[in-house]
JSON list of C-alpha atoms in Angstrom, two decimals:
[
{"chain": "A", "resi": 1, "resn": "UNK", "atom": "CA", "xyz": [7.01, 21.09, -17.48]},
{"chain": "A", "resi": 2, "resn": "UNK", "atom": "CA", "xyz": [10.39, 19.70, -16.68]},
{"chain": "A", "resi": 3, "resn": "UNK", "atom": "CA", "xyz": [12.59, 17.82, -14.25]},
{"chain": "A", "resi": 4, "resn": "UNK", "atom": "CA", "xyz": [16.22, 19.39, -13.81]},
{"chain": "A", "resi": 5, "resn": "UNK", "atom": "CA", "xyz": [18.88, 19.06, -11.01]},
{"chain": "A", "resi": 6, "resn": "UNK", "atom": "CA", "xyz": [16.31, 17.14, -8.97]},
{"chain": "A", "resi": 7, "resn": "UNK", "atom": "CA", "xyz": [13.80, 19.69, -9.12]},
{"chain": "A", "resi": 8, "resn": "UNK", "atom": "CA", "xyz": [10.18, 19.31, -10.54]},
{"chain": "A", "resi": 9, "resn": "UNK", "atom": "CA", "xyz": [8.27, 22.15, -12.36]},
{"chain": "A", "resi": 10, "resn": "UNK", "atom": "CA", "xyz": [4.56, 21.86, -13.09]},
{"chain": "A", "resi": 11, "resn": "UNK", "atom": "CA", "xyz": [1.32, 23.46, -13.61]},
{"chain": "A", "resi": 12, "resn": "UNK", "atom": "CA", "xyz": [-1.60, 23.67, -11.92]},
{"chain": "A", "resi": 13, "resn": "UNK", "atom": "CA", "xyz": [-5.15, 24.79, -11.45]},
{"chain": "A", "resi": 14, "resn": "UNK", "atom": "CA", "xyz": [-5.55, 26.94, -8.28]},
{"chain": "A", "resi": 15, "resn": "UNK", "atom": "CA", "xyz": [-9.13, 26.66, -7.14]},
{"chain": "A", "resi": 16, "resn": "UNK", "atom": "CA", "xyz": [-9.18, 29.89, -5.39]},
{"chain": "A", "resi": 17, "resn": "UNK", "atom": "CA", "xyz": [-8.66, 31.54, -8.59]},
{"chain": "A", "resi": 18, "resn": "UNK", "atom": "CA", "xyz": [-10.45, 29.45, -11.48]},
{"chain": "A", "resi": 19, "resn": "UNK", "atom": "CA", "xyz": [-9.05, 31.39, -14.50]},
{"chain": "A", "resi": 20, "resn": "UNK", "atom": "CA", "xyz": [-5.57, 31.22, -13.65]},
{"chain": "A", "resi": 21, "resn": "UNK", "atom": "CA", "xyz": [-2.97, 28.03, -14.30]},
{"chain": "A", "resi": 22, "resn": "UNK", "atom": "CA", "xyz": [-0.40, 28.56, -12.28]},
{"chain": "A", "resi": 23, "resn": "UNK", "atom": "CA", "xyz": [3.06, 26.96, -11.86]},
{"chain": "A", "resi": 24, "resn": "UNK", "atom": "CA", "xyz": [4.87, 25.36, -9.12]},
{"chain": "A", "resi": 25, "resn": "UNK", "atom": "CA", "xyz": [8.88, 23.57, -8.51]},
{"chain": "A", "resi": 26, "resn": "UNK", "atom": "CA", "xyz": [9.24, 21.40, -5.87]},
{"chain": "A", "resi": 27, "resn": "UNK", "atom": "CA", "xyz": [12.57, 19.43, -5.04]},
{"chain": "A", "resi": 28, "resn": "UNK", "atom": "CA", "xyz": [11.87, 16.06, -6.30]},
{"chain": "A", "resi": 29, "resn": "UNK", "atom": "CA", "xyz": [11.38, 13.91, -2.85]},
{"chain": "A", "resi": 30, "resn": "UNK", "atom": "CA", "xyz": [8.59, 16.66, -2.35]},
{"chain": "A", "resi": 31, "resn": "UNK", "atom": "CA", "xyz": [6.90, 15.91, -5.74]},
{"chain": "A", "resi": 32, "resn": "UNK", "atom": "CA", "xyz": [7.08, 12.49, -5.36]},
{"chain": "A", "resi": 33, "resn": "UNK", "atom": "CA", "xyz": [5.54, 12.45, -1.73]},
{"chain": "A", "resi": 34, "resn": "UNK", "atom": "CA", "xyz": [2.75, 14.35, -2.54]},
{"chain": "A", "resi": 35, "resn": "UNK", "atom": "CA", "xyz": [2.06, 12.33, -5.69]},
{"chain": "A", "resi": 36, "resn": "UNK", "atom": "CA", "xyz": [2.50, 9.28, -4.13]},
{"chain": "A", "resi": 37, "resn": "UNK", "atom": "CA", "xyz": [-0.75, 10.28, -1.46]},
{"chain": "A", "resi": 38, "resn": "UNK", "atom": "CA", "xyz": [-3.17, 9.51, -4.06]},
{"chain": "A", "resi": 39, "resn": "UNK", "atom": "CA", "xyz": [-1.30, 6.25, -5.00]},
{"chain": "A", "resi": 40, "resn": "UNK", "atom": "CA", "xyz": [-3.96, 3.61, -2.88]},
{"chain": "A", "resi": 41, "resn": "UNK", "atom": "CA", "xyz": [-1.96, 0.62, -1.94]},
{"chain": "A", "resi": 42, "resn": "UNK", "atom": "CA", "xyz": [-2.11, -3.14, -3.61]},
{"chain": "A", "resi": 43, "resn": "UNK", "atom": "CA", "xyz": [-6.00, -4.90, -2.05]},
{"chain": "A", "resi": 44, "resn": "UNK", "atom": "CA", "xyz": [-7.67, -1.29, -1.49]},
{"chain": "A", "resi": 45, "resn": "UNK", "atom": "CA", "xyz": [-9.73, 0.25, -3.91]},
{"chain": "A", "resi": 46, "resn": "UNK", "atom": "CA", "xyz": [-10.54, 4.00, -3.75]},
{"chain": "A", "resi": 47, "resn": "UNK", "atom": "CA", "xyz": [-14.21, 5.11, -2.51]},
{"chain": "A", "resi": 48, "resn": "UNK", "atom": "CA", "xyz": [-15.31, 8.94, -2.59]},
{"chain": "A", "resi": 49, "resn": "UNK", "atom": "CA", "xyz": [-19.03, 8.71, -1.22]},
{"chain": "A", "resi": 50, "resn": "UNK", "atom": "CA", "xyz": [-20.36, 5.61, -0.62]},
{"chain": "A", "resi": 51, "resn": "UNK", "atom": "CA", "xyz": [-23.49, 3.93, 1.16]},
{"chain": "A", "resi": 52, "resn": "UNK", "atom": "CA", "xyz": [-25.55, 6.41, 3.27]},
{"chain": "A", "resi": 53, "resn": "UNK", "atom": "CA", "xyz": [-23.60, 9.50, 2.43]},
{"chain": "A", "resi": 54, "resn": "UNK", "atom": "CA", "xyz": [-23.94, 8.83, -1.39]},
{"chain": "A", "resi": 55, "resn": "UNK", "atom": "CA", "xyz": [-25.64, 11.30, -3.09]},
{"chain": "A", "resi": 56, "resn": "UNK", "atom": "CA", "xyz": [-27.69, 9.21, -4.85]},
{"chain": "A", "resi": 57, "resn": "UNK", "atom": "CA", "xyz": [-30.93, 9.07, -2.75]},
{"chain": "A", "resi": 58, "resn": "UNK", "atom": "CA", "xyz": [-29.34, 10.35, 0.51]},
{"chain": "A", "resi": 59, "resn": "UNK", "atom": "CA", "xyz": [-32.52, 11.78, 2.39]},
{"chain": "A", "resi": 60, "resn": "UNK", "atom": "CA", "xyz": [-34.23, 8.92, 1.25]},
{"chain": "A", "resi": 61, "resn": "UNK", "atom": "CA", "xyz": [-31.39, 6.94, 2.86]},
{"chain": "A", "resi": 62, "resn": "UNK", "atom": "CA", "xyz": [-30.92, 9.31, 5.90]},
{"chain": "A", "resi": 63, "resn": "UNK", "atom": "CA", "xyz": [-34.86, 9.29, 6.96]},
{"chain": "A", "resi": 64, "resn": "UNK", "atom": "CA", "xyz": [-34.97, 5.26, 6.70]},
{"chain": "A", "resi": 65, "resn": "UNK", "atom": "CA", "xyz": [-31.75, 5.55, 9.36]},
{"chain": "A", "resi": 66, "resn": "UNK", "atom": "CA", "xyz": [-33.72, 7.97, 11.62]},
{"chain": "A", "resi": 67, "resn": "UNK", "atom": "CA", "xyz": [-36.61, 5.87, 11.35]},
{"chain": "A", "resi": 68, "resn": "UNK", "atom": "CA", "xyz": [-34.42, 2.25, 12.00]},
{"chain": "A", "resi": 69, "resn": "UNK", "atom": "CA", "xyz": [-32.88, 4.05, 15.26]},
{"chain": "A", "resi": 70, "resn": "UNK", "atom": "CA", "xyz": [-36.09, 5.17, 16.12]},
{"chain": "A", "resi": 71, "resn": "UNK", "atom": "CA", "xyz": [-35.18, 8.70, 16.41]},
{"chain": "A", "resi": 72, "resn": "UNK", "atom": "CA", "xyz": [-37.15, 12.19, 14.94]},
{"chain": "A", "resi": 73, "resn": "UNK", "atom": "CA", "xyz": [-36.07, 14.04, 12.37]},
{"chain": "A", "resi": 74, "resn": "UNK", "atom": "CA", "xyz": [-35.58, 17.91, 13.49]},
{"chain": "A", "resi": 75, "resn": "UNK", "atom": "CA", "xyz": [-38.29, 20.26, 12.39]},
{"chain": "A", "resi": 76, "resn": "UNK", "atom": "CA", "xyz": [-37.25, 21.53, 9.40]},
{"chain": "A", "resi": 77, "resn": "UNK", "atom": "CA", "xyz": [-36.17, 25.51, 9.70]},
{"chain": "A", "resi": 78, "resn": "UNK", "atom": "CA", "xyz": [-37.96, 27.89, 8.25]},
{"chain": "A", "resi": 79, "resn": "UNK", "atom": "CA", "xyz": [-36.63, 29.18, 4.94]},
{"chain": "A", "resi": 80, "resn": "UNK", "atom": "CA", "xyz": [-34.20, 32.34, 5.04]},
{"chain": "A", "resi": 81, "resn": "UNK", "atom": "CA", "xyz": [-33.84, 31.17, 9.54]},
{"chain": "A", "resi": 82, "resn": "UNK", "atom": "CA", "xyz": [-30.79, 32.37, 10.77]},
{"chain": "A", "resi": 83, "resn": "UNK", "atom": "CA", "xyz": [-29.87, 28.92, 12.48]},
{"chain": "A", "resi": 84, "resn": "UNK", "atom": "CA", "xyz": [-28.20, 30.95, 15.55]},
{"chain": "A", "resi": 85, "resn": "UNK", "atom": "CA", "xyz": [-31.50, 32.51, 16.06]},
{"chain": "A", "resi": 86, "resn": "UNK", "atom": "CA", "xyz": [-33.73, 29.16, 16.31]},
{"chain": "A", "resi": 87, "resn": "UNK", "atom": "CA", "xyz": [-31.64, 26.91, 17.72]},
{"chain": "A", "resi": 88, "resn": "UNK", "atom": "CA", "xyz": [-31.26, 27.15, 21.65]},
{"chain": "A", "resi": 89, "resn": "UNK", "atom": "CA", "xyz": [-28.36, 27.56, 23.51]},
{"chain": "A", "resi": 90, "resn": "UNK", "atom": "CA", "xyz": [-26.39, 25.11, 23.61]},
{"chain": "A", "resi": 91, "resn": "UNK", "atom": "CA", "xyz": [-24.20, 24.61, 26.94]},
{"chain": "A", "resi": 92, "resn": "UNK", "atom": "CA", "xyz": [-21.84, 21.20, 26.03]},
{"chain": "A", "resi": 93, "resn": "UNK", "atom": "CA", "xyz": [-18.53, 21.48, 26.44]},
{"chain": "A", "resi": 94, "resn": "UNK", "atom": "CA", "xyz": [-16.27, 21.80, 23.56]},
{"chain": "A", "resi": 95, "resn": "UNK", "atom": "CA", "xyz": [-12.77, 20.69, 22.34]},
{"chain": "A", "resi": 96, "resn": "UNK", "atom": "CA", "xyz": [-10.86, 23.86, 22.42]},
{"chain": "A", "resi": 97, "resn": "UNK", "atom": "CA", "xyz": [-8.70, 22.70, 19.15]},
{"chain": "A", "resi": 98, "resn": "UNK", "atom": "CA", "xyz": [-11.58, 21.23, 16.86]},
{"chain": "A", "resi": 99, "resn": "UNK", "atom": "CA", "xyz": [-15.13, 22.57, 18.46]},
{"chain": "A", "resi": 100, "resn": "UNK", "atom": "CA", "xyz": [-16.25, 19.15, 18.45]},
{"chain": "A", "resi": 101, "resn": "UNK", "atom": "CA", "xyz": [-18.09, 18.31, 22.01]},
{"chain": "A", "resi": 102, "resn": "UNK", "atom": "CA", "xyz": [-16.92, 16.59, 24.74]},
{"chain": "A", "resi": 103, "resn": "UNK", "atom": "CA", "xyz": [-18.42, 14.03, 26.48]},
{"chain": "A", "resi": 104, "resn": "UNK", "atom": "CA", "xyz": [-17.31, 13.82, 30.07]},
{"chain": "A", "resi": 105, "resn": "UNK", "atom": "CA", "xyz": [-16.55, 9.97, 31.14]},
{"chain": "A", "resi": 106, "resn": "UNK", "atom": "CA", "xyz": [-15.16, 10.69, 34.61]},
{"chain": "A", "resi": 107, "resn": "UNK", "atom": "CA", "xyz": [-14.14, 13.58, 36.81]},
{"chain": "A", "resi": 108, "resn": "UNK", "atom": "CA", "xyz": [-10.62, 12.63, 38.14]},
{"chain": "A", "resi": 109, "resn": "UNK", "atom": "CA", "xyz": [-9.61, 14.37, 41.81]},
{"chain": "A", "resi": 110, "resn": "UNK", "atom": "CA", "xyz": [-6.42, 16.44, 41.80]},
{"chain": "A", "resi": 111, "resn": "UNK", "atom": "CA", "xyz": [-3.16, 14.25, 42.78]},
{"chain": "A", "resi": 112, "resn": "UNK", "atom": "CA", "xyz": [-0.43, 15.39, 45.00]},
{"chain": "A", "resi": 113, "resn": "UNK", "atom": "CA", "xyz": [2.87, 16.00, 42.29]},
{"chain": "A", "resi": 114, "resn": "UNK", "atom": "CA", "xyz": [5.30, 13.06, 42.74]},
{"chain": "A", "resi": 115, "resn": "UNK", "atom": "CA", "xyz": [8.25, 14.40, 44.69]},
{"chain": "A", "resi": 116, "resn": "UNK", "atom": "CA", "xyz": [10.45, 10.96, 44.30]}
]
């Protein structure tokens, strides 16, 4: 919309509220760092789904990894399951930020503090 007294002003779509264009300034630097996040640098190109994850043919894909590993598929849940219902419990250890689990590697003993 316009760039005045190092400030940006510009529209944009808000996805949490489809119908609505809404408008935004932001000191230049700002504008230009955000911007700049999408630039991909000289050599790379940019890829959004690609290989197994494509969504072209992906269970096709997935099922020929599961059977290359060697692994089963899970049963497939029964429609309208509540997953929290079928699955079992499940007791691994989580990351407190993220969820993700933890694997444990090695249990360290407790060290006396150094007093030097």
């Amino acid at each position: 919309l316009s760039v005045a007294n190092g400030v940006v002003r510009f529209e944009y779509d808000d996805y949490a509220d489809p119908d609505a264009r809404k408008e935004l300034s932001l000191p230049a630097t700002e504008f230009l760092r955000r911007f700049l996040l999408h630039v991909v640098p000289k050599g790379f190109m940019r890829i959004r789904h690609y290989g197994i994850t494509a969504t072209a043919r992906r269970q096709a894909k997935l099922a020929r990894c599961r059977e290359l590993l060697g692994t089963t598929p899970a049963p497939p849940l029964p429609v309208g399951a509540d997953t929290a219902a079928v699955a079992p419990e499940d007791t691994t250890p989580r990351c407190p930020q993220c969820g993700a689990p933890l694997r444990i590697i090695e249990l360290l003993a407790p060290q006396p503090p150094d007093t030097s």
